[in-house]
Short mmCIF file of C-alpha atoms and ligand atoms in Angstrom, two decimals:
data_model
loop_
_atom_site.label_atom_id
_atom_site.label_comp_id
_atom_site.label_asym_id
_atom_site.label_seq_id
_atom_site.Cartn_x
_atom_site.Cartn_y
_atom_site.Cartn_z
CA MET A 1 14.05 -3.96 -19.11
CA SER A 2 10.37 -2.44 -17.92
CA LEU A 3 10.62 1.52 -18.34
CA LEU A 4 10.60 3.79 -15.07
CA SER A 5 8.66 7.40 -15.35
CA VAL A 6 9.98 10.14 -13.25
CA VAL A 7 7.32 12.63 -13.08
CA VAL A 8 8.68 15.94 -11.90
CA PRO A 9 6.47 18.65 -11.22
CA ALA A 10 7.87 22.16 -11.72
CA TYR A 11 7.09 25.71 -11.12
CA ASN A 12 9.33 28.64 -11.55
CA GLU A 13 12.48 26.14 -11.43
CA GLU A 14 14.58 27.26 -14.15
CA LYS A 15 17.80 27.07 -12.44
CA MET A 16 16.72 23.36 -11.17
CA ILE A 17 16.11 21.47 -14.42
CA SER A 18 18.93 20.56 -15.88
CA LYS A 19 20.51 19.87 -12.40
CA ALA A 20 17.59 17.52 -11.75
CA ALA A 21 17.29 15.75 -15.03
CA TYR A 22 21.49 15.22 -14.80
CA THR A 23 21.26 14.49 -11.32
CA ILE A 24 18.20 11.70 -11.68
CA GLY A 25 19.82 10.54 -15.03
CA GLU A 26 23.24 9.78 -13.89
CA ILE A 27 21.87 7.82 -10.63
CA LEU A 28 19.44 5.50 -12.70
CA ASP A 29 22.03 5.10 -15.57
CA ASN A 30 24.19 3.49 -12.85
CA ALA A 31 21.97 1.62 -11.68
CA GLN A 32 20.46 0.35 -15.13
CA ILE A 33 17.45 1.44 -14.88
CA THR A 34 15.41 2.43 -18.03
CA TYR A 35 14.01 5.83 -17.70
CA GLU A 36 12.46 8.59 -18.72
CA ILE A 37 11.82 11.76 -16.69
CA VAL A 38 8.38 13.63 -17.50
CA PHE A 39 8.74 17.60 -16.19
CA VAL A 40 5.36 19.42 -15.87
CA ASP A 41 5.63 23.01 -16.24
CA ASP A 42 2.89 24.19 -13.89
CA GLY A 43 2.66 27.82 -15.78
CA SER A 44 5.97 29.06 -14.72
CA LYS A 45 6.43 32.53 -14.91
CA ASP A 46 10.56 32.67 -15.24
CA ARG A 47 12.29 30.34 -18.13
CA THR A 48 11.30 26.80 -16.83
CA TRP A 49 9.77 25.92 -20.08
CA GLU A 50 13.00 26.85 -22.00
CA GLN A 51 15.04 24.81 -19.84
CA ILE A 52 12.91 21.73 -20.21
CA GLU A 53 12.93 22.36 -24.14
CA LYS A 54 16.97 22.73 -24.06
CA THR A 55 17.47 19.44 -22.03
CA ALA A 56 15.06 17.69 -24.12
CA LYS A 57 17.17 18.47 -27.01
CA GLU A 58 20.38 17.39 -25.45
CA ASP A 59 18.56 14.64 -23.42
CA PRO A 60 16.65 12.02 -25.14
CA HIS A 61 14.90 10.40 -21.79
CA ILE A 62 13.31 14.10 -21.39
CA SER A 63 9.40 14.52 -22.13
CA GLY A 64 7.47 17.64 -21.21
CA VAL A 65 4.09 19.33 -20.53
CA HIS A 66 3.16 22.64 -20.15
CA PHE A 67 0.55 24.18 -18.81
CA SER A 68 -1.46 26.83 -19.59
CA ARG A 69 -1.28 28.69 -16.55
CA ASN A 70 -0.44 27.31 -13.08
CA PHE A 71 -3.19 24.94 -11.69
CA GLY A 72 -0.87 23.77 -8.79
CA LYS A 73 1.21 20.81 -7.80
CA GLU A 74 -1.51 18.19 -7.48
CA SER A 75 -2.76 18.91 -10.94
CA ALA A 76 0.93 18.89 -12.47
CA MET A 77 1.65 15.30 -10.42
CA MET A 78 -2.00 14.24 -12.45
CA ALA A 79 -0.78 15.61 -15.55
CA GLY A 80 2.51 14.06 -15.25
CA LEU A 81 0.96 10.50 -14.42
CA ALA A 82 -1.07 10.65 -17.25
CA ASN A 83 1.43 11.85 -19.83
CA ALA A 84 3.96 9.00 -18.41
CA LYS A 85 4.67 5.78 -20.67
CA GLY A 86 6.75 3.85 -18.05
CA GLU A 87 5.20 0.24 -16.08
CA CYS A 88 5.97 2.37 -13.15
CA CYS A 89 5.56 6.03 -12.28
CA ALA A 90 7.80 7.89 -9.91
CA VAL A 91 6.62 11.49 -8.34
CA MET A 92 9.48 13.54 -7.24
CA ASP A 93 10.03 16.96 -6.37
CA CYS A 94 12.08 19.49 -8.56
CA ASP A 95 14.45 20.92 -5.88
CA LEU A 96 15.93 17.52 -5.28
CA GLN A 97 14.53 17.39 -1.90
CA HIS A 98 13.47 14.32 -2.49
CA PRO A 99 16.75 12.23 -2.69
CA PRO A 100 17.05 10.53 -5.75
CA GLU A 101 19.04 7.70 -4.82
CA THR A 102 16.02 6.82 -2.81
CA LEU A 103 14.28 5.92 -6.29
CA VAL A 104 16.37 3.06 -7.08
CA GLU A 105 15.58 1.54 -3.62
CA MET A 106 12.08 1.97 -4.49
CA TYR A 107 12.42 0.54 -7.92
CA ARG A 108 13.98 -2.58 -6.46
CA LEU A 109 11.05 -3.18 -4.31
CA TRP A 110 8.71 -2.71 -7.27
CA GLU A 111 10.52 -5.34 -9.02
CA GLN A 112 9.99 -7.41 -5.86
CA GLY A 113 6.48 -7.02 -6.89
CA TYR A 114 5.09 -4.03 -4.47
CA GLU A 115 2.77 -2.11 -6.36
CA VAL A 116 2.56 1.30 -4.54
CA ILE A 117 5.91 2.62 -2.65
CA GLU A 118 5.50 5.57 -0.46
CA GLY A 119 7.99 7.89 0.29
CA ILE A 120 8.27 8.26 4.32
CA LYS A 121 10.03 11.49 5.73
CA ARG A 122 12.31 10.06 8.64
CA SER A 123 12.34 13.71 9.25
CA ARG A 124 11.01 16.81 8.05
CA GLY A 125 14.29 18.86 7.05
CA LYS A 126 14.10 22.25 8.60
CA GLU A 127 10.78 24.00 9.44
CA SER A 128 9.80 26.67 11.68
CA THR A 129 7.85 25.34 15.12
CA LEU A 130 4.58 27.27 14.40
CA HIS A 131 4.73 25.55 10.33
CA SER A 132 5.41 22.13 12.15
CA ILE A 133 2.74 22.52 14.42
CA CYS A 134 0.42 23.53 12.08
CA ALA A 135 1.48 20.46 9.79
CA GLY A 136 1.44 17.86 12.79
CA THR A 137 -2.31 18.68 13.39
CA PHE A 138 -3.24 18.83 10.02
CA TYR A 139 -1.62 15.15 9.43
CA LYS A 140 -3.57 14.20 12.29
CA MET A 141 -6.85 15.47 11.19
CA ILE A 142 -6.43 13.52 8.02
CA SER A 143 -5.10 10.67 9.39
CA LYS A 144 -8.44 10.17 11.44
CA ALA A 145 -10.52 11.15 8.22
CA SER A 146 -8.94 8.88 6.01
CA LYS A 147 -7.78 5.99 9.03
CA ILE A 148 -4.26 6.06 7.15
CA ASP A 149 -1.58 7.27 9.25
CA MET A 150 -0.21 10.25 7.00
CA THR A 151 1.81 12.08 9.68
CA HIS A 152 4.99 11.40 7.58
CA ALA A 153 3.48 11.22 4.53
CA SER A 154 5.11 12.93 1.35
CA ASP A 155 4.21 13.60 -2.60
CA PHE A 156 7.30 11.21 -3.17
CA LYS A 157 6.11 7.73 -4.53
CA LEU A 158 6.65 5.43 -7.02
CA LEU A 159 3.29 3.37 -8.41
CA ASP A 160 2.79 0.25 -10.62
CA ARG A 161 1.03 1.08 -13.90
CA GLY A 162 -2.21 -0.48 -12.12
CA ALA A 163 -1.99 2.04 -9.53
CA VAL A 164 -1.68 4.89 -11.90
CA ASP A 165 -4.56 4.26 -13.84
CA ALA A 166 -6.96 3.61 -10.76
CA LEU A 167 -5.81 7.24 -9.81
CA LEU A 168 -6.27 8.79 -13.33
CA GLU A 169 -9.85 6.95 -13.28
CA MET A 170 -11.13 9.09 -10.38
CA PRO A 171 -12.56 11.72 -11.71
CA GLU A 172 -12.38 14.16 -8.91
CA ARG A 173 -11.10 17.78 -9.37
CA ASN A 174 -9.84 18.43 -6.13
CA SER A 175 -7.11 15.55 -5.31
CA PHE A 176 -4.87 15.01 -3.07
CA PHE A 177 -2.18 12.84 -3.99
CA ARG A 178 -1.05 11.72 -1.08
CA ALA A 179 -4.22 10.18 0.66
CA MET A 180 -5.58 8.63 -2.64
CA SER A 181 -2.51 6.53 -3.69
CA ALA A 182 -3.17 4.92 0.02
CA TRP A 183 -6.65 4.94 -0.36
CA ILE A 184 -6.63 2.75 -3.49
CA GLY A 185 -4.90 -0.25 -1.94
CA PHE A 186 -2.88 -2.00 -3.69
CA ARG A 187 0.31 -4.08 -2.23
CA SER A 188 2.04 -1.25 -0.62
CA THR A 189 4.98 -0.59 1.06
CA SER A 190 7.05 2.42 2.19
CA VAL A 191 10.63 3.59 2.03
CA GLU A 192 12.32 5.99 4.71
CA PHE A 193 14.19 9.05 3.48
CA ASP A 194 15.52 12.19 4.92
CA VAL A 195 14.43 15.58 3.49
CA GLN A 196 17.29 17.53 1.58
CA GLU A 197 17.90 21.11 1.83
CA ARG A 198 16.56 23.19 -1.08
CA THR A 199 19.70 24.48 -3.18
CA GLU A 200 18.59 26.68 -5.58
CA GLY A 201 15.36 28.90 -5.76
CA GLU A 202 12.94 29.18 -2.92
CA SER A 203 9.67 27.39 -1.24
CA LYS A 204 6.52 28.20 -3.63
CA TRP A 205 4.08 27.83 -0.71
CA SER A 206 2.93 31.03 0.99
CA THR A 207 1.60 30.48 4.19
CA ARG A 208 -1.77 31.49 2.51
CA SER A 209 -1.32 28.57 -0.17
CA LEU A 210 -0.66 25.98 3.02
CA ILE A 211 -3.84 27.10 4.51
CA GLN A 212 -5.74 26.77 1.22
CA TYR A 213 -3.85 23.49 0.78
CA ALA A 214 -4.99 22.10 4.10
CA LEU A 215 -8.86 23.15 4.26
CA THR A 216 -9.00 21.67 0.54
CA ASN A 217 -7.62 18.20 1.40
CA ILE A 218 -9.65 18.29 4.87
CA VAL A 219 -13.03 18.99 2.99
CA SER A 220 -12.37 16.23 0.40
CA PHE A 221 -11.04 13.59 2.56
CA SER A 222 -13.61 14.48 5.73
CA SER A 223 -17.01 14.99 6.80
CA MET A 224 -15.97 15.96 10.01
CA PRO A 225 -16.44 19.77 10.18
CA MET A 226 -20.05 19.24 9.10
CA GLN A 227 -20.80 16.81 11.88
CA ILE A 228 -18.97 19.43 14.52
CA VAL A 229 -21.85 21.82 13.31
CA THR A 230 -24.41 19.37 14.54
CA PHE A 231 -22.67 18.37 17.76
CA ALA A 232 -22.36 22.55 18.59
CA GLY A 233 -26.10 22.48 17.66
CA ILE A 234 -26.85 19.51 20.28
CA LEU A 235 -25.29 21.34 22.53
CA VAL A 236 -26.81 24.97 22.09
CA PHE A 237 -29.77 22.76 22.53
CA PHE A 238 -29.28 21.53 26.11
CA MET A 239 -28.60 24.79 27.08
CA ALA A 240 -31.32 25.98 25.75
CA VAL A 241 -33.64 23.43 27.78
CA ILE A 242 -31.48 24.54 30.96
CA LEU A 243 -32.16 28.16 30.33
CA GLY A 244 -35.95 27.51 29.59
CA VAL A 245 -36.83 25.67 32.32
CA GLN A 246 -34.90 28.30 34.75
CA THR A 247 -36.57 31.44 33.13
CA LEU A 248 -40.22 29.37 32.97
CA VAL A 249 -39.60 28.69 36.54
CA LYS A 250 -38.71 32.23 37.88
CA TYR A 251 -42.05 33.54 35.35
CA PHE A 252 -44.37 31.41 37.50
CA LEU A 253 -42.88 32.23 40.58
CA GLY A 254 -43.94 35.82 40.04
CA HIS A 255 -40.24 36.99 39.32
CA ALA A 256 -39.35 37.34 35.82
CA VAL A 257 -35.57 37.39 34.78
CA GLU A 258 -34.81 40.66 34.45
CA GLY A 259 -31.51 39.95 32.11
CA PHE A 260 -30.65 41.99 29.33
CA THR A 261 -27.39 40.97 29.89
CA THR A 262 -28.56 37.50 29.29
CA VAL A 263 -30.58 38.55 26.15
CA ILE A 264 -27.63 39.80 24.57
CA LEU A 265 -25.06 37.46 25.11
CA LEU A 266 -27.68 34.62 23.66
CA ILE A 267 -27.67 36.95 20.81
CA LEU A 268 -24.34 37.24 20.14
CA PHE A 269 -23.39 33.39 20.75
CA ILE A 270 -26.02 32.04 19.17
CA GLY A 271 -25.60 34.49 16.06
CA SER A 272 -22.33 33.52 15.62
CA MET A 273 -22.43 29.68 16.00
CA ILE A 274 -24.67 29.74 13.43
CA MET A 275 -23.07 32.09 11.20
CA ILE A 276 -19.96 29.76 11.62
CA SER A 277 -22.29 27.05 10.89
CA LEU A 278 -22.91 28.63 7.55
CA GLY A 279 -19.71 29.08 6.59
CA VAL A 280 -18.47 25.25 7.10
CA ILE A 281 -21.44 24.37 4.86
CA GLY A 282 -20.95 27.11 2.56
CA TYR A 283 -17.23 25.86 2.09
CA TYR A 284 -18.65 22.30 1.05
CA ILE A 285 -20.89 23.91 -1.19
CA SER A 286 -18.49 25.62 -2.81
CA LYS A 287 -16.06 22.72 -3.21
CA ILE A 288 -19.30 20.37 -4.45
CA TYR A 289 -20.09 23.09 -7.03
CA GLU A 290 -16.40 23.14 -8.51
CA GLU A 291 -16.74 19.39 -8.95
CA VAL A 292 -20.14 19.92 -10.31
CA LYS A 293 -18.96 22.05 -13.44
CA GLY A 294 -16.50 19.38 -14.25
CA ARG A 295 -14.13 21.48 -15.55
CA PRO A 296 -10.52 19.85 -16.51
CA ARG A 297 -8.04 19.40 -13.98
CA TYR A 298 -5.51 21.27 -16.08
CA LEU A 299 -5.03 22.53 -19.56
CA ILE A 300 -1.69 21.65 -21.79
CA SER A 301 -0.46 24.38 -23.72
CA LYS A 302 2.86 22.34 -25.32
CA LYS A 303 4.12 18.99 -24.83
CA ILE A 304 7.59 17.55 -25.74
CA GLU A 305 7.63 13.40 -26.11
CA SER A 306 10.94 11.52 -24.99
CA LYS A 307 12.37 9.02 -26.96
CA VAL A 308 13.02 6.42 -24.93
CA GLU A 309 12.55 2.73 -26.34
CA GLU A 310 11.45 0.19 -23.73
N1 UDP B 1 5.25 22.56 -7.59
C1 UDP B 1 4.07 22.88 -8.60
N2 UDP B 1 3.14 23.85 -8.50
C2 UDP B 1 3.24 24.77 -7.55
C3 UDP B 1 3.95 24.75 -6.55
C4 UDP B 1 5.16 24.14 -6.12
O1 UDP B 1 4.62 22.14 -9.34
O2 UDP B 1 2.17 25.69 -7.77
C5 UDP B 1 6.36 22.03 -7.25
C6 UDP B 1 7.46 22.67 -7.35
O3 UDP B 1 8.11 22.92 -8.56
C7 UDP B 1 8.29 21.34 -6.63
C8 UDP B 1 7.39 20.89 -5.83
O4 UDP B 1 6.17 21.21 -6.16
O5 UDP B 1 9.31 20.76 -7.58
C9 UDP B 1 7.59 21.36 -4.30
O6 UDP B 1 7.67 22.87 -4.14
P1 UDP B 1 8.38 23.58 -2.50
O7 UDP B 1 9.54 22.81 -3.03
O8 UDP B 1 7.90 24.44 -3.50
O9 UDP B 1 7.83 23.04 -1.86
P2 UDP B 1 8.37 22.40 -0.31
O10 UDP B 1 9.44 21.52 -0.72
O11 UDP B 1 8.78 23.46 -0.01
O12 UDP B 1 6.91 21.76 0.27
MG1 MG B 2 10.92 21.61 -1.79
#
C-alpha cells in the first residue's frame, strides 16, 4: 500500500487537533488507506503544540513540525510537504472546513494515475457580501495573470510525490500554493467539495492579512500593476500634447492662457500619478529585496516523526 501524507497547517487550533486527527484517521482507516498526518504548528500562541505532542503519543500516525514563530499558512504548507514521507501528499485545513471524506475520493483518483488533484469549492460557505466581492476581484486578476481559472480554487489538494518535489524545488519565498500547484502542470483533475462550517475557534484571517495576502500574490504572479503605470503615463502624455498645442496656439495668437486653476489641477493630477506609480514600483522592489535576501521560508524549532510503516 502506498502511504498518503495529510499535511495540516495549524495556527492556534488547540481545540481542533485531536478532533481533526481522529476524524481524518477514522475515515482513512475505513477506506483502508495507509496514512500519516503531518501537523504543522505555525508558531501558535495557545497549546496547539502540546496537543500535537499528546495526540502523537497516542497515535503512531501523527507527526508534527513546530515553527519558531508564526510564518503564515503558505510557509506551513511548504514545511508540511517537505516533512511528508508519503508517495502522495494532501493538504487540508485543521478546522475540517475541507471535508475529509473528499480525501478518499482524491486518493482514488491518484490511484488511477492523476498527479495533481485540486479541490474546487462548489460553494464558498458563509461569507459577507464585501468579502465575496473582494475575493471575486482578486481571483479574477490572478486567473488572468496565471491563465488558470482560480475563481473556485482552494488549498485543499492531493499531489503526487513528483509534483510535491517540483513544488519544493521552487526557490521563491513568497509562495502561492493555490496557483503554483496549477503552474507546475502534471496530469491534473479536480474534485468538487462543499466548504463546511468551522465548529471550533475562529478564522485566523483578519481583513488586513487578507489584503496583504492578495497584494503579495498578485505581485508574485503578475506584472500587470507595473504595466498599468506605463499605460497611465501614455494617457497623460496624450493629454499633454493636446493641452500643449492649445496653450501654444493661444500664445501665438496673442492671448496667453491665464489659467492658474489649470496649473494647480495639472500639478495635483500628475503629482499623484507619479507617487502612485512609485508606490507600485516600490512594492515590487520590496518583494525583490525579500527574495534576494534569501532567508529561509520558515524555521523549525521542534519535530515529531510518525511511526507508520510503509
Ligand atoms: N493557518 C496557519 N497559519 C496562519 C493562519 C492560518 O497555519 O497564519 C491555518 C489555520 O490553522 C487553518 C488554515 O490555515 O488550518 C485555514 O485558516 P482559517 O480557517 O483561519 O481560514 P479560513 O477558513 O477562514 O479561510
Ligand atoms: Mg477555516
